[in-house]
Amino acid sequence: MSGQDYPESSLVEHLIELRARLVRAIIGLLAVLLVLLPFSRRIYTWLAEPLISQLPNGQTMIATNPAGAFFAPLKLTFFVAVFVAVPWLLYQLWSFVAPGLYAREKRLAVPLLVSSVLLFYLGCAFAYFLVLPAVFHFLTTFRPEVIAITPDANAYLDFVLAIFFAFGTSFELPVAMVILVLLGWVTPQQFKESRGYAVVGIFVVAAVLTPPDVVSQLLLAIPMCILYELGIHAARWLVPRPGDTEQPQ
């Protein structure tokens, strides 16, 4: 094979491998979706529990759109399927990129990927079990008596998904800090010295990402401050030592 043919052949092989990984990822996602579809109504009922538990007895949600009662559970089921299939999707991504990584990068990538998934799941669980009940209790307790809360099914779903995304991504803070240190853009000492600015920034981010109430803002800002400290310690532990260089394997 000539030198000119080799890069083209290598590119074709990579594209074939990428296509195979994408197909496997989609098949896995569809398999999870098909398993969850029969439980779509039950899943939505479970998701609505934090709000329904705060409403007066007998009061439920409404669907302002005639098709809303049908599509809201299906939309939720798709997002839950993606949520459940994330480890499989990341495994396919890892299988594609791993051959081109250095040995040290391989050792670090796996715990970073696992940590990012677990932290995202933890953020969503924190939002569901602590944040949503507290927020809805606050909103329903301090509302004027002349205002009746009749939540729309689709609007509620969008609101909850936004909360999950905000808390899930915010809980990725330690992983983002470690990555910045590994890239050499920031040092653990700089993170430590900037702690005061970071706390102010965290409260600003919490105010932007959460509903306009003090409860949800504090419930996001306080864990992020704790995660910031954990990120400093994790970055110190994983910071590469001078002369620690390796070749791809």
Short mmCIF file of C-alpha atoms in Angstrom, two decimals, residues 16-34 78 81-96:
data_model
loop_
_atom_site.label_atom_id
_atom_site.label_comp_id
_atom_site.label_asym_id
_atom_site.label_seq_id
_atom_site.Cartn_x
_atom_site.Cartn_y
_atom_site.Cartn_z
CA ILE A 16 -16.73 2.34 9.61
CA GLU A 17 -15.92 1.94 13.30
CA LEU A 18 -17.76 5.17 14.12
CA ARG A 19 -20.83 4.00 12.21
CA ALA A 20 -20.78 0.66 14.02
CA ARG A 21 -20.57 2.38 17.41
CA LEU A 22 -23.39 4.76 16.54
CA VAL A 23 -25.60 1.88 15.39
CA ARG A 24 -24.93 -0.04 18.61
CA ALA A 25 -25.62 3.05 20.70
CA ILE A 26 -28.95 3.68 18.93
CA ILE A 27 -29.98 0.02 19.17
CA GLY A 28 -29.25 0.02 22.90
CA LEU A 29 -31.22 3.24 23.39
CA LEU A 30 -34.19 1.88 21.41
CA ALA A 31 -34.12 -1.35 23.41
CA VAL A 32 -34.34 0.57 26.68
CA LEU A 33 -37.11 2.76 25.24
CA LEU A 34 -39.16 -0.26 24.16
CA PHE A 78 -37.73 8.97 25.97
CA ALA A 81 -34.51 5.95 28.36
CA VAL A 82 -31.61 8.27 27.53
CA PHE A 83 -30.96 8.67 31.26
CA VAL A 84 -30.83 4.90 31.77
CA ALA A 85 -28.81 4.24 28.61
CA VAL A 86 -26.08 6.80 29.36
CA PRO A 87 -23.57 4.16 30.57
CA TRP A 88 -24.06 2.19 27.36
CA LEU A 89 -23.76 5.30 25.20
CA LEU A 90 -20.58 6.36 26.98
CA TYR A 91 -19.16 2.86 26.62
CA GLN A 92 -19.60 3.06 22.86
CA LEU A 93 -17.91 6.46 22.83
CA TRP A 94 -15.08 5.13 24.98
CA SER A 95 -14.60 2.08 22.75
CA PHE A 96 -14.19 4.41 19.76
#
